Each structure stands twice: as structure tokens, then as C-alpha cells.
Amino acid sequence: MISLLTRKLQVRSENENEIMIDMKNSLYDTLNTRFSYIKRQTSLMPATILDPRFKSKYLNSDELDLAMSEIISFLTDYDNNSALFRGTDNVSSVSTAPLVLSTSTSNIPQDKESLWDSHDNNPNQMDSAGSEDQKSVLKEKIESYLSEPLLQRNADIYCNWNSSPYPTLRKAVLKYLSAPPTSVPSEQLFSAAGQIYADRRNNLLGENVEKLLFSAHNMRLFNYEY
């Protein structure tokens, strides 16, 4: 929305006078000042490209690279953590199995190690080449997704993702396109409770206040006419 507004303010027509031009310039500068923080929010860029209605349409190359890096980093950590949890579950499930003790070869110089000595001395070391391959695969998936046509603006993006051929990217969608939390409903209840309690009604029981609040907020569902 901010990108659309700034682009619209940059458009000039022949019928504009100096006052209109000055007003547009002022609005343009104010928008850039007030919403400059958006470019620094690492969660907003991935949310933009994961929205199939917009993708990278309003992002420059640097912003696109930043968004892709953020998504790839999240998915890589997600997969690593999932593998760690699966490994923990597997260890727990076979805890009753006999333990096999391996002979320590940590005192062998590195240049004297055999292939299996190197394997035994570094059981948990991750192959950096495998990690880079994983990132390359994720980058290709994102680029393939971005190359597809944009979704219609009034389409349901969640239905689209449920049937999307990119199940890996759906993990990032759950993080970056989830509904933001809000405290508005609870604030409305507190406000209504403050209106019910008054100096002349300070003896109301909490149970009765709950009933009044429930009636006030749900009466409209029954099409009740006051």
C-alpha cells in the first residue's frame, strides 16, 4: 500500500498547479519519513513475497535478496530443529536397547586418521556442502514460486497455499502470513464493564456482570431489535 501511494504521488499531470505539486511533495516526504521503518522490519519482506498477490512486484533487488535470505534461513533452521527433535525421539524410543561402546581414537593425529576414525571422532559434525546444497534447493523453490503469475487481488491466499505445489514454503507461510494478534476484543469488554459498573450499581455481583456483558455482545447475533 505504501509503495502504491508513493508511486501515485510521483505521477504528475498537466493540470496540476504549484500548490498541488507542493502538497504531493510534502505527502511523499512524510510517507517516506513515517514508514521508513518498514524497510528495516525483517519479517515484512518475507511476508510480502509469500503473498501470491504481490510477491516481488514492489520490492527492489536488494529487498528481494533480503527477503529470500530470511526465508531460507528460517526454513533451514526449521528443518534442522525438526531433525534434532526426531533424533531425540528415536533415542528415547530405543533407550532400552543394548549400548555399543566405541573405542576412542581422539588421540590419533589428524594426518594419521583413517576414514572411519575421522567419522567416529566427529559424529555430529554437519557437512557444510550439504547445508549449501539445501540452501540452493530452497532458493530454487522460491525462484520457481516467484516466476508464477500473480494471484488475483481479491483471491483467498490461504486457499491458494493449501493447494500449492510448494509444501516446503508453506512452513514459512505459517510464520510470516499468520494473523497478527490483537487485544481489541478484550479492551472492548473492559470498556463495557466500566460502563456497567457505576456508583449506583457498585453492588452488582460478578456473575451478573458477566451475564450483562454476554448479552450486550451477543444480542446482535439473534437479530434482536432494541
Short mmCIF file of C-alpha atoms in Angstrom, two decimals:
data_model
loop_
_atom_site.label_atom_id
_atom_site.label_comp_id
_atom_site.label_asym_id
_atom_site.label_seq_id
_atom_site.Cartn_x
_atom_site.Cartn_y
_atom_site.Cartn_z
CA MET A 1 0.00 0.00 0.00
CA ILE A 2 2.81 2.43 0.86
CA SER A 3 4.53 1.66 -2.45
CA LEU A 4 1.30 2.36 -4.34
CA LEU A 5 0.83 5.67 -2.54
CA THR A 6 4.38 6.85 -3.15
CA ARG A 7 4.20 5.91 -6.82
CA LYS A 8 0.88 7.70 -7.17
CA LEU A 9 2.29 10.84 -5.57
CA GLN A 10 5.17 10.86 -8.03
CA VAL A 11 2.83 10.99 -11.02
CA ARG A 12 2.49 14.48 -12.49
CA SER A 13 -0.29 15.81 -14.72
CA GLU A 14 -0.54 18.92 -16.87
CA ASN A 15 -3.44 20.36 -14.85
CA GLU A 16 -1.54 20.50 -11.56
CA ASN A 17 -0.64 23.89 -10.15
CA GLU A 18 2.19 24.72 -7.77
CA ILE A 19 0.02 24.19 -4.70
CA MET A 20 -0.89 20.65 -5.76
CA ILE A 21 2.73 19.86 -6.58
CA ASP A 22 3.91 21.15 -3.20
CA MET A 23 1.22 19.16 -1.42
CA LYS A 24 2.20 15.96 -3.24
CA ASN A 25 5.86 16.52 -2.48
CA SER A 26 5.06 17.11 1.18
CA LEU A 27 2.94 13.95 1.38
CA TYR A 28 5.65 11.97 -0.39
CA ASP A 29 8.35 13.13 2.02
CA THR A 30 6.11 12.49 5.03
CA LEU A 31 5.29 8.95 3.92
CA ASN A 32 8.96 8.14 3.41
CA THR A 33 9.78 9.52 6.85
CA ARG A 34 6.96 7.90 8.79
CA PHE A 35 7.17 4.49 7.14
CA SER A 36 10.92 4.21 6.66
CA TYR A 37 10.99 1.62 9.46
CA ILE A 38 9.16 -0.84 7.20
CA LYS A 39 12.33 -1.41 5.22
CA ARG A 40 14.10 -2.42 8.42
CA GLN A 41 11.48 -4.95 9.51
CA THR A 42 12.91 -8.34 8.55
CA SER A 43 9.53 -10.05 8.89
CA LEU A 44 7.67 -7.78 6.47
CA MET A 45 9.78 -8.50 3.38
CA PRO A 46 9.24 -12.29 3.53
CA ALA A 47 5.54 -11.73 4.19
CA THR A 48 5.36 -9.64 1.03
CA ILE A 49 6.90 -12.16 -1.34
CA LEU A 50 4.97 -15.05 0.26
CA ASP A 51 1.73 -13.25 -0.54
CA PRO A 52 0.92 -14.62 -4.03
CA ARG A 53 -0.97 -11.42 -4.88
CA PHE A 54 2.14 -9.24 -4.65
CA LYS A 55 5.32 -11.37 -4.45
CA SER A 56 8.28 -9.21 -5.54
CA LYS A 57 6.27 -6.67 -7.53
CA TYR A 58 7.03 -3.76 -5.18
CA LEU A 59 10.49 -4.82 -3.98
CA ASN A 60 13.83 -3.84 -5.43
CA SER A 61 16.64 -6.34 -5.91
CA ASP A 62 18.24 -5.71 -2.50
CA GLU A 63 14.93 -6.09 -0.69
CA LEU A 64 14.18 -9.27 -2.62
CA ASP A 65 17.56 -10.76 -1.71
CA LEU A 66 16.99 -9.86 1.93
CA ALA A 67 13.54 -11.48 1.94
CA MET A 68 14.79 -14.66 0.27
CA SER A 69 17.70 -14.93 2.70
CA GLU A 70 15.33 -14.55 5.63
CA ILE A 71 13.03 -17.31 4.35
CA ILE A 72 15.91 -19.65 3.52
CA SER A 73 17.43 -19.10 6.97
CA PHE A 74 14.10 -19.82 8.66
CA LEU A 75 13.43 -22.99 6.65
CA THR A 76 16.97 -24.25 7.21
CA ASP A 77 16.69 -23.76 10.97
CA TYR A 78 13.21 -25.30 10.91
CA ASP A 79 14.45 -28.45 9.18
CA ASN A 80 17.49 -28.73 11.44
CA ASN A 81 15.38 -28.38 14.57
CA SER A 82 12.86 -30.90 13.25
CA ALA A 83 15.67 -33.37 12.57
CA LEU A 84 17.03 -32.78 16.06
CA PHE A 85 13.64 -33.49 17.64
CA ARG A 86 13.21 -36.60 15.53
CA GLY A 87 16.64 -37.77 16.63
CA THR A 88 15.74 -37.19 20.28
CA ASP A 89 12.53 -39.17 19.86
CA ASN A 90 14.43 -42.02 18.24
CA VAL A 91 16.96 -42.10 21.07
CA SER A 92 14.15 -42.17 23.65
CA SER A 93 12.32 -44.96 21.85
CA VAL A 94 15.37 -47.24 21.78
CA SER A 95 16.71 -46.37 25.21
CA THR A 96 16.18 -49.95 26.35
CA ALA A 97 18.38 -51.33 23.57
CA PRO A 98 21.92 -52.51 24.42
CA LEU A 99 24.52 -49.76 24.24
CA VAL A 100 27.51 -50.25 21.96
CA LEU A 101 30.67 -48.61 23.22
CA SER A 102 33.06 -47.34 20.58
CA THR A 103 36.79 -47.15 21.04
CA SER A 104 38.02 -43.60 21.35
CA THR A 105 40.52 -42.57 18.70
CA SER A 106 40.67 -38.91 19.60
CA ASN A 107 44.39 -39.21 20.43
CA ILE A 108 45.30 -40.19 16.89
CA PRO A 109 46.87 -37.30 14.93
CA GLN A 110 44.64 -35.99 12.18
CA ASP A 111 47.10 -36.86 9.43
CA LYS A 112 47.21 -40.45 10.73
CA GLU A 113 43.44 -40.91 10.94
CA SER A 114 41.69 -43.39 8.72
CA LEU A 115 38.38 -42.53 7.07
CA TRP A 116 36.40 -44.25 9.83
CA ASP A 117 38.49 -42.61 12.55
CA SER A 118 37.50 -39.23 11.15
CA HIS A 119 33.86 -40.30 11.10
CA ASP A 120 33.94 -41.62 14.69
CA ASN A 121 35.67 -38.54 16.07
CA ASN A 122 33.13 -36.15 14.52
CA PRO A 123 29.76 -37.90 14.83
CA ASN A 124 27.70 -34.70 14.98
CA GLN A 125 29.64 -32.55 12.55
CA MET A 126 27.38 -31.27 9.78
CA ASP A 127 28.61 -31.36 6.24
CA SER A 128 28.87 -27.74 5.10
CA ALA A 129 28.46 -28.80 1.48
CA GLY A 130 25.16 -30.47 2.36
CA SER A 131 23.99 -27.30 4.06
CA GLU A 132 24.85 -25.23 0.99
CA ASP A 133 23.01 -27.72 -1.23
CA GLN A 134 19.94 -27.39 0.98
CA LYS A 135 20.04 -23.60 0.66
CA SER A 136 20.41 -23.86 -3.11
CA VAL A 137 17.36 -26.12 -3.33
CA LEU A 138 15.31 -23.72 -1.21
CA LYS A 139 16.41 -20.77 -3.33
CA GLU A 140 15.34 -22.61 -6.49
CA LYS A 141 11.92 -23.33 -4.98
CA ILE A 142 11.42 -19.67 -4.07
CA GLU A 143 12.51 -18.52 -7.53
CA SER A 144 10.17 -21.03 -9.13
CA TYR A 145 7.30 -19.77 -6.96
CA LEU A 146 8.09 -16.14 -7.81
CA SER A 147 8.15 -16.91 -11.54
CA GLU A 148 4.48 -17.96 -11.50
CA PRO A 149 1.74 -15.41 -12.33
CA LEU A 150 0.35 -13.25 -9.55
CA LEU A 151 -2.87 -14.25 -7.85
CA GLN A 152 -5.90 -12.01 -8.28
CA ARG A 153 -6.03 -9.28 -5.67
CA ASN A 154 -9.38 -10.42 -4.17
CA ALA A 155 -8.44 -14.13 -4.12
CA ASP A 156 -8.05 -16.16 -0.92
CA ILE A 157 -4.32 -16.55 -0.39
CA TYR A 158 -4.74 -19.27 2.25
CA CYS A 159 -6.82 -21.49 -0.02
CA ASN A 160 -4.17 -20.97 -2.66
CA TRP A 161 -1.38 -22.04 -0.31
CA ASN A 162 -3.35 -25.09 0.86
CA SER A 163 -3.31 -26.38 -2.72
CA SER A 164 0.12 -25.02 -3.58
CA PRO A 165 2.77 -27.33 -5.08
CA TYR A 166 5.33 -25.85 -2.65
CA PRO A 167 4.74 -27.62 0.68
CA THR A 168 8.19 -26.58 1.90
CA LEU A 169 7.35 -22.89 1.57
CA ARG A 170 4.07 -23.43 3.45
CA LYS A 171 6.13 -23.77 6.63
CA ALA A 172 7.31 -20.18 6.15
CA VAL A 173 3.77 -19.07 5.29
CA LEU A 174 2.56 -20.25 8.70
CA LYS A 175 5.10 -17.94 10.31
CA TYR A 176 5.02 -14.84 8.12
CA LEU A 177 1.39 -14.78 6.92
CA SER A 178 -0.34 -15.68 10.17
CA ALA A 179 -2.96 -13.29 11.55
CA PRO A 180 -1.38 -10.70 13.86
CA PRO A 181 -2.59 -10.88 17.47
CA THR A 182 -4.78 -8.12 18.81
CA SER A 183 -6.13 -7.06 22.19
CA VAL A 184 -9.11 -5.13 20.79
CA PRO A 185 -11.85 -7.64 21.84
CA SER A 186 -10.61 -7.76 25.43
CA GLU A 187 -10.33 -3.96 25.50
CA GLN A 188 -13.95 -3.72 24.36
CA LEU A 189 -15.03 -5.99 27.22
CA PHE A 190 -13.17 -3.89 29.79
CA SER A 191 -14.73 -0.74 28.36
CA ALA A 192 -18.24 -2.23 28.51
CA ALA A 193 -17.67 -3.45 32.07
CA GLY A 194 -16.63 0.07 33.05
CA GLN A 195 -19.91 1.39 31.68
CA ILE A 196 -21.96 -1.22 33.57
CA TYR A 197 -20.32 -0.59 36.91
CA ALA A 198 -21.31 2.81 38.30
CA ASP A 199 -21.56 4.50 41.67
CA ARG A 200 -25.21 3.49 41.95
CA ARG A 201 -24.58 -0.06 40.72
CA ASN A 202 -21.45 -0.94 42.65
CA ASN A 203 -23.15 -3.85 44.41
CA LEU A 204 -23.55 -5.91 41.24
CA LEU A 205 -22.28 -9.45 41.57
CA GLY A 206 -19.55 -10.55 39.18
CA GLU A 207 -21.83 -13.30 37.89
CA ASN A 208 -24.50 -10.78 36.91
CA VAL A 209 -21.93 -8.53 35.22
CA GLU A 210 -20.75 -11.48 33.14
CA LYS A 211 -24.34 -12.15 32.04
CA LEU A 212 -24.85 -8.50 31.09
CA LEU A 213 -21.60 -8.43 29.11
CA PHE A 214 -22.50 -11.66 27.33
CA SER A 215 -25.93 -10.29 26.42
CA ALA A 216 -24.54 -6.96 25.24
CA HIS A 217 -22.01 -8.55 22.87
CA ASN A 218 -24.13 -11.43 21.57
CA MET A 219 -27.62 -9.94 21.32
CA ARG A 220 -26.94 -8.80 17.76
CA LEU A 221 -26.34 -12.41 16.72
CA PHE A 222 -30.00 -13.14 17.40
CA ASN A 223 -31.15 -10.16 15.28
CA TYR A 224 -32.67 -8.61 18.37
CA GLU A 225 -34.31 -5.25 17.72
CA TYR A 226 -33.95 -2.74 20.53
#
